Every structure is written in structure tokens, then in C-alpha cells.
């Protein structure tokens, strides 16, 4: 199970790096800071999945949950969301050291 979480963390980190590179290229070419929000990036990449997720969240958790996502999650920079997701998945898959040490029985 830890391997799955670590692998998903790696995938999220790769997506965050790509999103950050695209934002930095756009910033350099425009000579100002340009940050792509998660909602805009998602809409440009796959508008069908955005509508499917919207319908599913509203049906399963109610319209207030989707309202929370629209107000707080989707306006955040895409690279920051995926960096945070990568960190959380890595923390879930982290192997803790034994408190007794390496050579404990």
C-alpha cells in the first residue's frame, strides 16, 4: 500500500513540476507573473471530466461541497495544489523508523 501512495505522490509531483514550468514560461514571455488556476487548467485539459466530477460531488456530498471547491480549491494555482497533494500522499506512504532502533528484536 505504501508503494501505491509513493507512486501517486511521484505522479502528483511530476504534474506540479510541469504546471510550474508552464507557468514560468508564460511569465517570462509576458514579462509579468502568470499563474494558472487549477480550474482553468482543468477546463482546458479535460472539460468533460470537470463536469463529471461536478455532478458526482454534488450528488454524493451535496451542492455545498462543490461550492467549497469552486470558491477555495479551483482558484488556487495548479502547481501549488499538486505540490500539496504530493506532500500529503508522500506523508501517507512514509515508512516510519522503529523507535527501538535498527538492531532491536
Short mmCIF file of C-alpha atoms in Angstrom, two decimals:
data_model
loop_
_atom_site.label_atom_id
_atom_site.label_comp_id
_atom_site.label_asym_id
_atom_site.label_seq_id
_atom_site.Cartn_x
_atom_site.Cartn_y
_atom_site.Cartn_z
CA UNK A 1 0.00 0.00 0.00
CA UNK A 2 2.87 2.35 0.78
CA UNK A 3 4.22 1.82 -2.73
CA UNK A 4 0.91 2.95 -4.24
CA UNK A 5 0.87 6.16 -2.19
CA UNK A 6 4.50 6.88 -3.00
CA UNK A 7 3.87 6.29 -6.70
CA UNK A 8 0.82 8.59 -6.67
CA UNK A 9 2.94 11.16 -4.85
CA UNK A 10 5.54 10.94 -7.62
CA UNK A 11 2.85 11.40 -10.29
CA UNK A 12 1.42 14.43 -8.48
CA UNK A 13 4.92 15.88 -8.11
CA UNK A 14 5.59 15.43 -11.83
CA UNK A 15 2.32 17.19 -12.68
CA UNK A 16 3.23 20.02 -10.28
CA UNK A 17 6.63 20.45 -11.90
CA UNK A 18 5.13 20.53 -15.40
CA UNK A 19 2.50 23.06 -14.30
CA UNK A 20 5.20 25.20 -12.67
CA UNK A 21 7.35 25.09 -15.79
CA UNK A 22 4.42 26.12 -17.98
CA UNK A 23 3.61 28.99 -15.61
CA UNK A 24 7.23 30.14 -15.57
CA UNK A 25 7.44 30.06 -19.38
CA UNK A 26 4.23 32.09 -19.61
CA UNK A 27 5.56 34.53 -17.00
CA UNK A 28 8.82 35.09 -18.85
CA UNK A 29 7.11 35.58 -22.19
CA UNK A 30 4.57 38.04 -20.74
CA UNK A 31 7.15 39.85 -18.54
CA UNK A 32 4.81 39.56 -15.56
CA UNK A 33 3.86 36.85 -13.10
CA UNK A 34 1.32 34.49 -14.65
CA UNK A 35 -0.14 31.69 -12.55
CA UNK A 36 -2.69 29.26 -13.96
CA UNK A 37 -5.53 28.42 -11.56
CA UNK A 38 -6.45 24.76 -11.17
CA UNK A 39 -9.95 25.34 -12.54
CA UNK A 40 -8.68 26.94 -15.76
CA UNK A 41 -6.04 24.25 -16.30
CA UNK A 42 -8.59 21.50 -15.70
CA UNK A 43 -11.11 23.13 -18.03
CA UNK A 44 -8.50 23.45 -20.79
CA UNK A 45 -7.23 19.87 -20.44
CA UNK A 46 -10.48 17.95 -19.95
CA UNK A 47 -13.79 19.83 -19.68
CA UNK A 48 -15.78 16.57 -19.69
CA UNK A 49 -14.16 15.27 -16.52
CA UNK A 50 -14.75 18.60 -14.79
CA UNK A 51 -18.49 18.31 -15.42
CA UNK A 52 -18.49 14.64 -14.36
CA UNK A 53 -16.68 15.47 -11.11
CA UNK A 54 -19.03 18.40 -10.52
CA UNK A 55 -22.10 16.20 -10.92
CA UNK A 56 -20.64 13.43 -8.78
CA UNK A 57 -19.61 15.74 -5.94
CA UNK A 58 -22.99 17.48 -5.93
CA UNK A 59 -24.84 14.15 -5.93
CA UNK A 60 -22.70 12.41 -3.29
CA UNK A 61 -21.78 15.26 -0.91
CA UNK A 62 -24.26 17.96 -1.79
CA UNK A 63 -24.04 21.33 -3.51
CA UNK A 64 -22.21 22.91 -0.56
CA UNK A 65 -19.18 20.69 -1.16
CA UNK A 66 -18.96 21.73 -4.80
CA UNK A 67 -19.43 25.36 -3.76
CA UNK A 68 -16.44 24.95 -1.43
CA UNK A 69 -14.38 23.54 -4.32
CA UNK A 70 -15.36 26.39 -6.63
CA UNK A 71 -14.57 29.07 -4.05
CA UNK A 72 -11.43 27.67 -2.42
CA UNK A 73 -9.81 24.89 -4.43
CA UNK A 74 -10.24 25.71 -8.11
CA UNK A 75 -8.87 29.30 -7.95
CA UNK A 76 -5.60 28.10 -6.36
CA UNK A 77 -2.52 27.76 -8.59
CA UNK A 78 -2.38 24.31 -10.20
CA UNK A 79 1.24 23.72 -9.24
CA UNK A 80 0.55 24.51 -5.58
CA UNK A 81 -2.43 22.14 -5.41
CA UNK A 82 -0.43 19.29 -6.89
CA UNK A 83 2.56 20.02 -4.65
CA UNK A 84 0.30 19.85 -1.58
CA UNK A 85 -1.32 16.66 -2.88
CA UNK A 86 2.11 15.15 -3.49
CA UNK A 87 3.22 16.02 0.04
CA UNK A 88 0.09 14.51 1.59
CA UNK A 89 0.41 11.30 -0.42
CA UNK A 90 4.10 11.03 0.46
CA UNK A 91 3.31 11.50 4.16
CA UNK A 92 0.70 8.74 3.98
CA UNK A 93 3.17 6.38 2.31
CA UNK A 94 6.14 7.30 4.51
CA UNK A 95 7.81 4.40 6.32
CA UNK A 96 8.38 5.37 9.93
CA UNK A 97 11.57 4.32 11.65
CA UNK A 98 11.35 1.93 14.54
CA UNK A 99 11.58 3.82 17.83
CA UNK A 100 13.72 0.99 19.25
CA UNK A 101 16.36 1.39 16.57
CA UNK A 102 17.81 -0.70 13.79
CA UNK A 103 19.04 -3.66 15.78
CA UNK A 104 16.08 -4.14 18.12
CA UNK A 105 14.45 -7.54 18.18
#
